[in-house]
Amino acid sequence: MHILHVVGARPNFMKAAPVLSAVHGRNGTRQTLVHTGQHYDNNMSDVFFKQLQLPRPDLNLAVGSGSQANQTAEIMVRFEAAVMERMPDLVVVYGDVNSTVAAALVCSKLLIPVAHVEAGLRSFDRTMPEEINRLLTDQISDLLFTPSSDGDENLVREGIATSRIHLVGNVMVDTLIRLLEKAEHCVPPDLPDRYILVTLHRPSNVDDLEALRQILEALAEIGQEIPVVFPVHPRTRQRLRELDIDLRRFSLLEPLPYLEFLALQRHACAVITDSGGIQEETTYLGIPCITLRENTERPITVTMGTNVIVGRDMARLRAELNTAVSGRWKTGRIPPLWDGHSGERIANILS
Ligand code: UD1
């Protein structure tokens, strides 16, 4: 069997690594790795390949940045040529980025079976580009691998046959478990004893400059009490340049490699984020997570884990942060099957 995996953006890499590794060496299986090049900076891409020990991509489509339509279309055009040349038996796509839906759409027209890893997640907010990517990818995939049972329920509600749905657990947690000890050796120097870790990159938070200003003002206030460590996503970096605001209250960093960022999460008093994956990683690590979004496609991190959703309510952000910093946060549990073996479960099903 020939399996072709498609990755494109930072959050894909840690999901693909355990699947590639679990499939590797299985009887008669050949694997090809295609990078669409949606993320292309060294610190958004190459360094992840090294740290996660991902094989070098067999092909990089080098699509780069563009508008939503432009980027998606460019991936489709270039991926179609690549996949027609290689004609795999199955294509595996990951997560909810533009590369995911673009590759799935190409394969569905060429009648090449598609497996979607991290299927079934729903924020029920169609203003998010990722929600559109999730909905469409799941409708046209042949195999759907879900991280938690809410994913299965969402897919069944959308009319997907249960025979196509497999609850396998969280592949990102496979990578976290594998590399947690190594990350301990990568704690950045000069890290304060107590700090808050911040990440922001959602268009709804950073492309709306007024929203971004309010968030930064609240964070600057917090920064008077406890250091705020803030690795800045390229999208956010561009917006910060447009805002006339004093950033000296924050410890601004470049986007960090996987191991360094994992170490920072593990030792933070609390994490403030609008990322999807970080809500899950903090739940696994038992670290308080405050999510600056109106909703989440990962509700299990709220019902079972250490996550709370505060939307744009800056008073609530301050209140939740006080609770976290004073050590009164809720105790979470690790969701079922977030155990480091999700990649193997996927490989068994593919076999
Ligand atoms: C993408 C995903 C999002 C994911 C995020 C993680 C989509 C729709 N969005 O958002 O789901 O959570 O990645 O990082 O697929 N840029 C660089 N260097 C890079 C990559 C991007 O400078 O290596 C700049 C681009 O020029 C662009 C901006 O960052 O202006 C946004 O990049 P883009 O790929 O559109 O989406 P992300 O915001 O990264």
mmCIF file of C-alpha atoms and ligand atoms in Angstrom:
data_model
loop_
_atom_site.group_PDB
_atom_site.id
_atom_site.type_symbol
_atom_site.label_atom_id
_atom_site.label_comp_id
_atom_site.label_asym_id
_atom_site.label_seq_id
_atom_site.Cartn_x
_atom_site.Cartn_y
_atom_site.Cartn_z
ATOM 1 C CA MET A 1 0.000 0.000 0.000
ATOM 2 C CA HIS A 2 1.228 3.519 -0.782
ATOM 3 C CA ILE A 3 0.115 6.173 1.770
ATOM 4 C CA LEU A 4 0.693 9.849 1.027
ATOM 5 C CA HIS A 5 0.562 12.274 3.981
ATOM 6 C CA VAL A 6 -0.103 15.995 3.515
ATOM 7 C CA VAL A 7 1.133 18.637 5.961
ATOM 8 C CA GLY A 8 1.289 22.381 5.484
ATOM 9 C CA ALA A 9 1.173 24.461 8.634
ATOM 10 C CA ARG A 10 2.767 24.370 12.075
ATOM 11 C CA PRO A 11 -0.054 22.528 13.906
ATOM 12 C CA ASN A 12 0.042 19.678 11.350
ATOM 13 C CA PHE A 13 3.582 18.589 12.068
ATOM 14 C CA MET A 14 3.084 17.238 15.612
ATOM 15 C CA LYS A 15 -0.042 15.367 14.452
ATOM 16 C CA ALA A 16 1.600 13.695 11.450
ATOM 17 C CA ALA A 17 4.782 12.583 13.260
ATOM 18 C CA PRO A 18 3.218 9.757 15.335
ATOM 19 C CA VAL A 19 1.200 8.421 12.382
ATOM 20 C CA LEU A 20 4.202 8.323 10.040
ATOM 21 C CA SER A 21 6.258 6.631 12.717
ATOM 22 C CA ALA A 22 3.567 4.025 13.560
ATOM 23 C CA VAL A 23 2.994 3.136 9.898
ATOM 24 C CA HIS A 24 6.735 3.013 9.132
ATOM 25 C CA GLY A 25 7.983 -0.495 8.437
ATOM 26 C CA ARG A 26 4.539 -2.114 8.357
ATOM 27 C CA ASN A 27 4.388 -4.924 5.839
ATOM 28 C CA GLY A 28 4.615 -3.642 2.319
ATOM 29 C CA THR A 29 3.600 -0.071 3.132
ATOM 30 C CA ARG A 30 5.339 2.804 1.370
ATOM 31 C CA GLN A 31 4.935 6.381 2.636
ATOM 32 C CA THR A 32 5.294 9.739 0.903
ATOM 33 C CA LEU A 33 5.282 13.059 2.753
ATOM 34 C CA VAL A 34 4.110 16.209 0.945
ATOM 35 C CA HIS A 35 4.576 19.666 2.535
ATOM 36 C CA THR A 36 2.375 22.292 0.906
ATOM 37 C CA GLY A 37 4.597 25.125 2.164
ATOM 38 C CA GLN A 38 1.664 27.033 3.720
ATOM 39 C CA HIS A 39 4.067 27.778 6.568
ATOM 40 C CA TYR A 40 7.586 28.369 5.296
ATOM 41 C CA ASP A 41 9.646 30.304 7.865
ATOM 42 C CA ASN A 42 12.339 28.221 9.535
ATOM 43 C CA ASN A 43 10.784 28.835 12.951
ATOM 44 C CA MET A 44 7.280 27.888 11.741
ATOM 45 C CA SER A 45 8.326 24.773 9.834
ATOM 46 C CA ASP A 46 11.920 23.436 9.445
ATOM 47 C CA VAL A 47 12.758 23.427 13.125
ATOM 48 C CA PHE A 48 9.661 21.304 13.801
ATOM 49 C CA PHE A 49 10.786 18.686 11.294
ATOM 50 C CA LYS A 50 14.114 18.432 13.118
ATOM 51 C CA GLN A 51 12.752 18.306 16.663
ATOM 52 C CA LEU A 52 9.871 15.950 15.869
ATOM 53 C CA GLN A 53 12.214 13.724 13.821
ATOM 54 C CA LEU A 54 9.890 13.918 10.863
ATOM 55 C CA PRO A 55 11.364 12.624 7.604
ATOM 56 C CA ARG A 56 12.265 15.320 5.097
ATOM 57 C CA PRO A 57 9.276 15.938 2.825
ATOM 58 C CA ASP A 58 9.505 14.085 -0.484
ATOM 59 C CA LEU A 59 8.014 17.162 -2.072
ATOM 60 C CA ASN A 60 7.479 20.786 -1.022
ATOM 61 C CA LEU A 61 4.809 22.622 -3.002
ATOM 62 C CA ALA A 62 6.063 26.006 -1.705
ATOM 63 C CA VAL A 63 2.680 27.716 -1.931
ATOM 64 C CA GLY A 64 3.458 30.367 0.712
ATOM 65 C CA SER A 65 1.006 33.016 1.876
ATOM 66 C CA GLY A 66 -2.004 34.508 0.166
ATOM 67 C CA SER A 67 -5.666 35.306 0.698
ATOM 68 C CA GLN A 68 -7.852 32.394 1.804
ATOM 69 C CA ALA A 69 -8.959 31.707 -1.776
ATOM 70 C CA ASN A 70 -5.567 32.258 -3.272
ATOM 71 C CA GLN A 71 -3.748 29.992 -0.834
ATOM 72 C CA THR A 72 -6.375 27.208 -1.024
ATOM 73 C CA ALA A 73 -6.518 27.318 -4.818
ATOM 74 C CA GLU A 74 -2.748 27.338 -5.190
ATOM 75 C CA ILE A 75 -2.448 24.265 -2.944
ATOM 76 C CA MET A 76 -5.135 22.489 -5.005
ATOM 77 C CA VAL A 77 -3.483 23.187 -8.349
ATOM 78 C CA ARG A 78 -0.017 22.124 -7.222
ATOM 79 C CA PHE A 79 -1.230 19.158 -5.162
ATOM 80 C CA GLU A 80 -3.349 17.801 -8.014
ATOM 81 C CA ALA A 81 -0.298 17.515 -10.261
ATOM 82 C CA ALA A 82 1.736 15.896 -7.458
ATOM 83 C CA VAL A 83 -0.898 13.351 -6.511
ATOM 84 C CA MET A 84 -1.671 12.409 -10.130
ATOM 85 C CA GLU A 85 1.976 11.667 -10.691
ATOM 86 C CA ARG A 86 2.287 9.491 -7.573
ATOM 87 C CA MET A 87 -1.203 7.916 -7.492
ATOM 88 C CA PRO A 88 -1.189 6.758 -3.833
ATOM 89 C CA ASP A 89 -3.729 4.251 -2.500
ATOM 90 C CA LEU A 90 -4.670 6.599 0.336
ATOM 91 C CA VAL A 91 -4.041 10.236 1.302
ATOM 92 C CA VAL A 92 -3.921 11.248 4.979
ATOM 93 C CA VAL A 93 -4.740 14.862 5.929
ATOM 94 C CA TYR A 94 -4.425 16.449 9.372
ATOM 95 C CA GLY A 95 -6.297 19.049 11.417
ATOM 96 C CA ASP A 96 -8.167 22.010 9.975
ATOM 97 C CA VAL A 97 -5.811 24.258 8.034
ATOM 98 C CA ASN A 98 -6.221 25.340 4.418
ATOM 99 C CA SER A 99 -3.837 22.590 3.294
ATOM 100 C CA THR A 100 -6.153 19.978 4.854
ATOM 101 C CA VAL A 101 -9.297 20.904 2.929
ATOM 102 C CA ALA A 102 -7.445 21.699 -0.300
ATOM 103 C CA ALA A 103 -5.788 18.263 -0.450
ATOM 104 C CA ALA A 104 -8.990 16.437 0.552
ATOM 105 C CA LEU A 105 -10.982 18.198 -2.170
ATOM 106 C CA VAL A 106 -8.440 17.308 -4.860
ATOM 107 C CA CYS A 107 -8.453 13.631 -3.810
ATOM 108 C CA SER A 108 -12.238 13.384 -3.660
ATOM 109 C CA LYS A 109 -12.446 14.461 -7.331
ATOM 110 C CA LEU A 110 -9.713 12.017 -8.345
ATOM 111 C CA LEU A 111 -11.462 9.210 -6.392
ATOM 112 C CA ILE A 112 -8.419 8.693 -4.160
ATOM 113 C CA PRO A 113 -9.499 7.640 -0.640
ATOM 114 C CA VAL A 114 -8.833 10.211 2.097
ATOM 115 C CA ALA A 115 -8.306 9.706 5.828
ATOM 116 C CA HIS A 116 -8.791 12.716 8.106
ATOM 117 C CA VAL A 117 -6.873 12.765 11.375
ATOM 118 C CA GLU A 118 -8.535 14.969 14.049
ATOM 119 C CA ALA A 119 -11.994 14.643 12.504
ATOM 120 C CA GLY A 120 -15.315 15.682 14.020
ATOM 121 C CA LEU A 121 -14.253 18.755 15.993
ATOM 122 C CA ARG A 122 -16.781 21.593 15.756
ATOM 123 C CA SER A 123 -16.874 25.112 17.158
ATOM 124 C CA PHE A 124 -20.264 25.678 15.442
ATOM 125 C CA ASP A 125 -18.871 29.065 14.427
ATOM 126 C CA ARG A 126 -18.786 29.394 10.665
ATOM 127 C CA THR A 127 -16.995 32.738 10.807
ATOM 128 C CA MET A 128 -13.788 30.764 11.532
ATOM 129 C CA PRO A 129 -11.978 29.643 8.375
ATOM 130 C CA GLU A 130 -10.937 26.484 10.232
ATOM 131 C CA GLU A 131 -14.581 25.512 10.911
ATOM 132 C CA ILE A 132 -15.322 25.583 7.183
ATOM 133 C CA ASN A 133 -12.204 23.487 6.595
ATOM 134 C CA ARG A 134 -13.324 20.956 9.236
ATOM 135 C CA LEU A 135 -16.896 20.637 7.910
ATOM 136 C CA LEU A 136 -15.895 20.176 4.286
ATOM 137 C CA THR A 137 -12.966 17.849 4.937
ATOM 138 C CA ASP A 138 -15.104 15.507 7.062
ATOM 139 C CA GLN A 139 -17.877 15.346 4.453
ATOM 140 C CA ILE A 140 -15.499 14.182 1.728
ATOM 141 C CA SER A 141 -13.191 11.919 3.743
ATOM 142 C CA ASP A 142 -13.516 8.139 3.682
ATOM 143 C CA LEU A 143 -11.964 7.436 7.072
ATOM 144 C CA LEU A 144 -12.467 9.771 10.019
ATOM 145 C CA PHE A 145 -10.171 9.489 13.028
ATOM 146 C CA THR A 146 -11.565 11.369 16.034
ATOM 147 C CA PRO A 147 -9.736 12.497 19.188
ATOM 148 C CA SER A 148 -12.745 12.385 21.537
ATOM 149 C CA SER A 149 -16.326 11.090 21.570
ATOM 150 C CA ASP A 150 -17.867 14.541 20.948
ATOM 151 C CA GLY A 151 -16.230 14.275 17.505
ATOM 152 C CA ASP A 152 -18.049 11.006 16.813
ATOM 153 C CA GLU A 153 -21.379 12.542 17.884
ATOM 154 C CA ASN A 154 -20.892 15.566 15.606
ATOM 155 C CA LEU A 155 -20.095 13.372 12.615
ATOM 156 C CA VAL A 156 -23.089 11.073 13.151
ATOM 157 C CA ARG A 157 -25.337 14.154 13.437
ATOM 158 C CA GLU A 158 -23.981 15.327 10.068
ATOM 159 C CA GLY A 159 -24.994 12.038 8.460
ATOM 160 C CA ILE A 160 -21.638 10.289 8.294
ATOM 161 C CA ALA A 161 -21.810 6.489 8.475
ATOM 162 C CA THR A 162 -20.509 5.124 11.781
ATOM 163 C CA SER A 163 -18.481 2.515 9.861
ATOM 164 C CA ARG A 164 -16.215 5.346 8.644
ATOM 165 C CA ILE A 165 -15.651 6.856 12.114
ATOM 166 C CA HIS A 166 -12.901 5.631 14.447
ATOM 167 C CA LEU A 167 -12.275 7.059 17.907
ATOM 168 C CA VAL A 168 -8.481 6.853 18.218
ATOM 169 C CA GLY A 169 -7.570 9.533 20.779
ATOM 170 C CA ASN A 170 -5.301 12.525 20.402
ATOM 171 C CA VAL A 171 -2.265 12.171 18.127
ATOM 172 C CA MET A 172 -0.850 15.495 19.304
ATOM 173 C CA VAL A 173 -0.666 14.052 22.802
ATOM 174 C CA ASP A 174 1.374 11.125 21.395
ATOM 175 C CA THR A 175 4.031 13.647 20.391
ATOM 176 C CA LEU A 176 3.802 15.506 23.685
ATOM 177 C CA ILE A 177 4.276 12.326 25.724
ATOM 178 C CA ARG A 178 7.189 11.230 23.558
ATOM 179 C CA LEU A 179 9.046 14.528 23.872
ATOM 180 C CA LEU A 180 8.128 15.804 27.336
ATOM 181 C CA GLU A 181 11.313 14.614 29.004
ATOM 182 C CA LYS A 182 13.472 15.991 26.202
ATOM 183 C CA ALA A 183 11.661 19.332 26.530
ATOM 184 C CA GLU A 184 12.855 19.593 30.133
ATOM 185 C CA HIS A 185 16.359 20.190 28.757
ATOM 186 C CA CYS A 186 15.084 23.027 26.584
ATOM 187 C CA VAL A 187 13.776 25.453 29.177
ATOM 188 C CA PRO A 188 14.780 28.845 27.748
ATOM 189 C CA PRO A 189 17.494 30.599 29.826
ATOM 190 C CA ASP A 190 16.475 33.615 31.944
ATOM 191 C CA LEU A 191 12.952 32.280 32.392
ATOM 192 C CA PRO A 192 11.338 33.913 35.436
ATOM 193 C CA ASP A 193 10.194 31.540 38.234
ATOM 194 C CA ARG A 194 6.571 32.527 37.765
ATOM 195 C CA TYR A 195 5.129 33.762 34.495
ATOM 196 C CA ILE A 196 2.080 33.777 32.255
ATOM 197 C CA LEU A 197 2.473 32.376 28.750
ATOM 198 C CA VAL A 198 0.513 34.069 25.940
ATOM 199 C CA THR A 199 -0.120 33.119 22.300
ATOM 200 C CA LEU A 200 -2.444 34.919 19.887
ATOM 201 C CA HIS A 201 -3.001 34.464 16.182
ATOM 202 C CA ARG A 202 -6.712 34.004 15.367
ATOM 203 C CA PRO A 203 -7.901 36.475 12.734
ATOM 204 C CA SER A 204 -10.843 37.383 15.037
ATOM 205 C CA ASN A 205 -8.394 38.575 17.708
ATOM 206 C CA VAL A 206 -5.469 39.957 15.767
ATOM 207 C CA ASP A 207 -6.878 41.233 12.477
ATOM 208 C CA ASP A 208 -9.383 43.381 14.375
ATOM 209 C CA LEU A 209 -7.011 46.039 15.709
ATOM 210 C CA GLU A 210 -9.440 47.324 18.342
ATOM 211 C CA ALA A 211 -9.864 43.799 19.747
ATOM 212 C CA LEU A 212 -6.100 43.341 19.730
ATOM 213 C CA ARG A 213 -5.599 46.662 21.527
ATOM 214 C CA GLN A 214 -8.041 45.678 24.299
ATOM 215 C CA ILE A 215 -6.352 42.326 24.788
ATOM 216 C CA LEU A 216 -2.885 43.901 24.927
ATOM 217 C CA GLU A 217 -4.039 46.530 27.414
ATOM 218 C CA ALA A 218 -5.417 43.820 29.708
ATOM 219 C CA LEU A 219 -2.204 41.821 29.333
ATOM 220 C CA ALA A 220 -0.085 44.902 30.056
ATOM 221 C CA GLU A 221 -1.992 45.362 33.317
ATOM 222 C CA ILE A 222 -1.381 41.712 34.183
ATOM 223 C CA GLY A 223 2.289 42.261 33.286
ATOM 224 C CA GLN A 224 2.641 44.640 36.255
ATOM 225 C CA GLU A 225 1.937 41.736 38.623
ATOM 226 C CA ILE A 226 3.584 38.790 36.896
ATOM 227 C CA PRO A 227 5.860 38.536 33.818
ATOM 228 C CA VAL A 228 4.084 37.866 30.518
ATOM 229 C CA VAL A 229 6.044 35.695 28.071
ATOM 230 C CA PHE A 230 4.653 36.077 24.548
ATOM 231 C CA PRO A 231 6.063 34.197 21.527
ATOM 232 C CA VAL A 232 4.608 36.107 18.579
ATOM 233 C CA HIS A 233 3.065 34.402 15.517
ATOM 234 C CA PRO A 234 4.006 36.064 12.177
ATOM 235 C CA ARG A 235 0.390 37.136 11.557
ATOM 236 C CA THR A 236 0.325 38.857 14.971
ATOM 237 C CA ARG A 237 3.777 40.405 14.487
ATOM 238 C CA GLN A 238 2.474 42.216 11.396
ATOM 239 C CA ARG A 239 -0.500 43.603 13.340
ATOM 240 C CA LEU A 240 1.604 44.717 16.309
ATOM 241 C CA ARG A 241 3.564 46.946 13.939
ATOM 242 C CA GLU A 242 0.307 48.674 12.992
ATOM 243 C CA LEU A 243 -0.662 49.352 16.629
ATOM 244 C CA ASP A 244 0.854 52.241 18.488
ATOM 245 C CA ILE A 245 1.150 50.533 21.850
ATOM 246 C CA ASP A 246 3.944 50.192 24.403
ATOM 247 C CA LEU A 247 5.083 46.569 24.257
ATOM 248 C CA ARG A 248 7.808 46.860 26.890
ATOM 249 C CA ARG A 249 5.618 45.210 29.529
ATOM 250 C CA PHE A 250 5.857 41.923 27.627
ATOM 251 C CA SER A 251 8.678 39.566 27.011
ATOM 252 C CA LEU A 252 8.154 39.267 23.239
ATOM 253 C CA LEU A 253 9.810 36.281 21.574
ATOM 254 C CA GLU A 254 9.984 34.855 18.067
ATOM 255 C CA PRO A 255 7.773 31.780 17.481
ATOM 256 C CA LEU A 256 9.448 29.018 19.491
ATOM 257 C CA PRO A 257 10.477 25.528 18.450
ATOM 258 C CA TYR A 258 8.312 22.648 19.727
ATOM 259 C CA LEU A 259 10.494 21.571 22.657
ATOM 260 C CA GLU A 260 11.102 25.084 23.987
ATOM 261 C CA PHE A 261 7.393 25.910 23.767
ATOM 262 C CA LEU A 262 6.400 22.683 25.515
ATOM 263 C CA ALA A 263 8.833 23.478 28.337
ATOM 264 C CA LEU A 264 7.326 26.962 28.649
ATOM 265 C CA GLN A 265 3.794 25.526 28.860
ATOM 266 C CA ARG A 266 4.754 22.992 31.478
ATOM 267 C CA HIS A 267 6.216 25.574 33.849
ATOM 268 C CA ALA A 268 3.725 28.414 33.322
ATOM 269 C CA CYS A 269 1.341 29.569 36.084
ATOM 270 C CA ALA A 270 -1.275 29.860 33.367
ATOM 271 C CA VAL A 271 -1.548 30.012 29.596
ATOM 272 C CA ILE A 272 -3.649 32.615 27.765
ATOM 273 C CA THR A 273 -4.300 31.597 24.171
ATOM 274 C CA ASP A 274 -6.601 31.495 21.158
ATOM 275 C CA SER A 275 -4.945 28.373 19.705
ATOM 276 C CA GLY A 276 -6.739 25.046 19.327
ATOM 277 C CA GLY A 277 -3.908 22.653 20.105
ATOM 278 C CA ILE A 278 -2.684 24.548 23.168
ATOM 279 C CA GLN A 279 -6.087 24.047 24.839
ATOM 280 C CA GLU A 280 -5.420 20.305 24.541
ATOM 281 C CA GLU A 281 -1.771 20.367 25.564
ATOM 282 C CA THR A 282 -2.534 22.350 28.739
ATOM 283 C CA THR A 283 -5.325 19.894 29.577
ATOM 284 C CA TYR A 284 -2.872 17.025 29.312
ATOM 285 C CA LEU A 285 -0.286 18.915 31.403
ATOM 286 C CA GLY A 286 -2.849 20.091 33.989
ATOM 287 C CA ILE A 287 -1.930 23.758 33.458
ATOM 288 C CA PRO A 288 -4.665 26.443 33.744
ATOM 289 C CA CYS A 289 -5.668 27.618 30.256
ATOM 290 C CA ILE A 290 -7.706 30.753 29.538
ATOM 291 C CA THR A 291 -8.996 30.824 25.977
ATOM 292 C CA LEU A 292 -9.666 34.175 24.320
ATOM 293 C CA ARG A 293 -12.400 32.906 22.008
ATOM 294 C CA GLU A 294 -16.197 32.839 22.077
ATOM 295 C CA ASN A 295 -16.281 29.075 21.551
ATOM 296 C CA THR A 296 -14.090 26.022 21.183
ATOM 297 C CA GLU A 297 -14.106 23.031 18.864
ATOM 298 C CA ARG A 298 -12.436 21.138 21.727
ATOM 299 C CA PRO A 299 -15.153 21.220 24.442
ATOM 300 C CA ILE A 300 -13.661 18.258 26.294
ATOM 301 C CA THR A 301 -10.840 20.565 27.426
ATOM 302 C CA VAL A 302 -13.492 22.615 29.260
ATOM 303 C CA THR A 303 -15.762 19.829 30.558
ATOM 304 C CA MET A 304 -12.940 17.510 31.590
ATOM 305 C CA GLY A 305 -9.737 19.509 31.340
ATOM 306 C CA THR A 306 -8.216 22.732 32.667
ATOM 307 C CA ASN A 307 -9.558 25.131 30.035
ATOM 308 C CA VAL A 308 -12.022 28.042 30.417
ATOM 309 C CA ILE A 309 -13.447 30.140 27.578
ATOM 310 C CA VAL A 310 -13.632 33.879 28.273
ATOM 311 C CA GLY A 311 -14.310 35.339 24.812
ATOM 312 C CA ARG A 312 -13.603 39.077 24.675
ATOM 313 C CA ASP A 313 -14.590 39.667 28.302
ATOM 314 C CA MET A 314 -11.456 41.312 29.680
ATOM 315 C CA ALA A 315 -12.895 41.564 33.233
ATOM 316 C CA ARG A 316 -13.435 37.810 33.161
ATOM 317 C CA LEU A 317 -9.878 37.327 31.869
ATOM 318 C CA ARG A 318 -8.493 39.250 34.857
ATOM 319 C CA ALA A 319 -10.716 37.328 37.307
ATOM 320 C CA GLU A 320 -9.783 33.919 35.883
ATOM 321 C CA LEU A 321 -6.130 34.842 35.886
ATOM 322 C CA ASN A 322 -6.316 35.790 39.573
ATOM 323 C CA THR A 323 -7.795 32.383 40.314
ATOM 324 C CA ALA A 324 -5.018 30.672 38.363
ATOM 325 C CA VAL A 325 -2.159 32.672 39.857
ATOM 326 C CA SER A 326 -3.454 32.135 43.393
ATOM 327 C CA GLY A 327 -3.504 28.356 42.848
ATOM 328 C CA ARG A 328 -7.292 27.900 43.046
ATOM 329 C CA TRP A 329 -7.808 26.504 39.535
ATOM 330 C CA LYS A 330 -10.117 23.550 38.814
ATOM 331 C CA THR A 331 -8.461 20.132 38.721
ATOM 332 C CA GLY A 332 -8.744 18.571 35.284
ATOM 333 C CA ARG A 333 -8.604 14.988 34.081
ATOM 334 C CA ILE A 334 -6.906 13.576 30.995
ATOM 335 C CA PRO A 335 -9.560 12.509 28.435
ATOM 336 C CA PRO A 336 -9.840 8.821 27.489
ATOM 337 C CA LEU A 337 -7.346 7.571 24.881
ATOM 338 C CA TRP A 338 -5.058 10.601 25.224
ATOM 339 C CA ASP A 339 -2.427 8.045 26.156
ATOM 340 C CA GLY A 340 0.392 8.214 23.596
ATOM 341 C CA HIS A 341 -0.926 5.356 21.420
ATOM 342 C CA SER A 342 -3.249 7.127 18.970
ATOM 343 C CA GLY A 343 -0.776 6.866 16.075
ATOM 344 C CA GLU A 344 -0.600 3.085 16.568
ATOM 345 C CA ARG A 345 -4.399 2.823 16.596
ATOM 346 C CA ILE A 346 -4.519 4.686 13.293
ATOM 347 C CA ALA A 347 -1.794 2.494 11.792
ATOM 348 C CA ASN A 348 -3.695 -0.651 12.866
ATOM 349 C CA ILE A 349 -6.881 0.562 11.186
ATOM 350 C CA LEU A 350 -5.007 1.572 8.020
ATOM 351 C CA SER A 351 -3.372 -1.870 7.907
HETATM 352 C C1 UD1 B 1 -2.801 28.842 10.091
HETATM 353 C C2 UD1 B 1 -4.116 28.047 10.125
HETATM 354 C C3 UD1 B 1 -4.614 27.951 11.555
HETATM 355 C C4 UD1 B 1 -3.524 27.459 12.500
HETATM 356 C C5 UD1 B 1 -2.289 28.343 12.359
HETATM 357 C C6 UD1 B 1 -1.165 27.898 13.253
HETATM 358 C C7 UD1 B 1 -5.576 28.207 8.153
HETATM 359 C C8 UD1 B 1 -6.806 28.832 7.628
HETATM 360 N N1 UD1 B 1 -5.145 28.698 9.335
HETATM 361 O O1 UD1 B 1 -3.095 30.179 10.444
HETATM 362 O O2 UD1 B 1 -5.704 27.040 11.587
HETATM 363 O O3 UD1 B 1 -3.993 27.494 13.843
HETATM 364 O O4 UD1 B 1 -1.866 28.285 10.990
HETATM 365 O O5 UD1 B 1 -0.014 28.657 13.074
HETATM 366 O O6 UD1 B 1 -5.024 27.329 7.530
HETATM 367 N N2 UD1 B 1 3.402 33.785 7.788
HETATM 368 C C9 UD1 B 1 4.764 33.996 7.854
HETATM 369 N N3 UD1 B 1 5.571 32.905 7.931
HETATM 370 C C10 UD1 B 1 5.098 31.647 7.941
HETATM 371 C C11 UD1 B 1 3.711 31.448 7.884
HETATM 372 C C12 UD1 B 1 2.873 32.525 7.806
HETATM 373 O O7 UD1 B 1 5.243 35.116 7.847
HETATM 374 O O8 UD1 B 1 5.893 30.687 8.019
HETATM 375 C C13 UD1 B 1 2.491 34.939 7.698
HETATM 376 C C14 UD1 B 1 1.788 34.980 6.363
HETATM 377 O O9 UD1 B 1 2.445 35.829 5.501
HETATM 378 C C15 UD1 B 1 0.412 35.502 6.693
HETATM 379 C C16 UD1 B 1 0.219 35.138 8.137
HETATM 380 O O10 UD1 B 1 1.472 34.761 8.673
HETATM 381 O O11 UD1 B 1 0.357 36.889 6.553
HETATM 382 C C17 UD1 B 1 -0.796 34.065 8.301
HETATM 383 O O12 UD1 B 1 -0.413 32.828 7.724
HETATM 384 P P1 UD1 B 1 -1.533 31.785 7.220
HETATM 385 O O13 UD1 B 1 -0.879 30.567 6.710
HETATM 386 O O14 UD1 B 1 -2.497 32.483 6.388
HETATM 387 O O15 UD1 B 1 -2.390 31.411 8.474
HETATM 388 P P2 UD1 B 1 -2.108 31.356 10.025
HETATM 389 O O16 UD1 B 1 -2.611 32.580 10.670
HETATM 390 O O17 UD1 B 1 -0.693 30.953 10.322
#
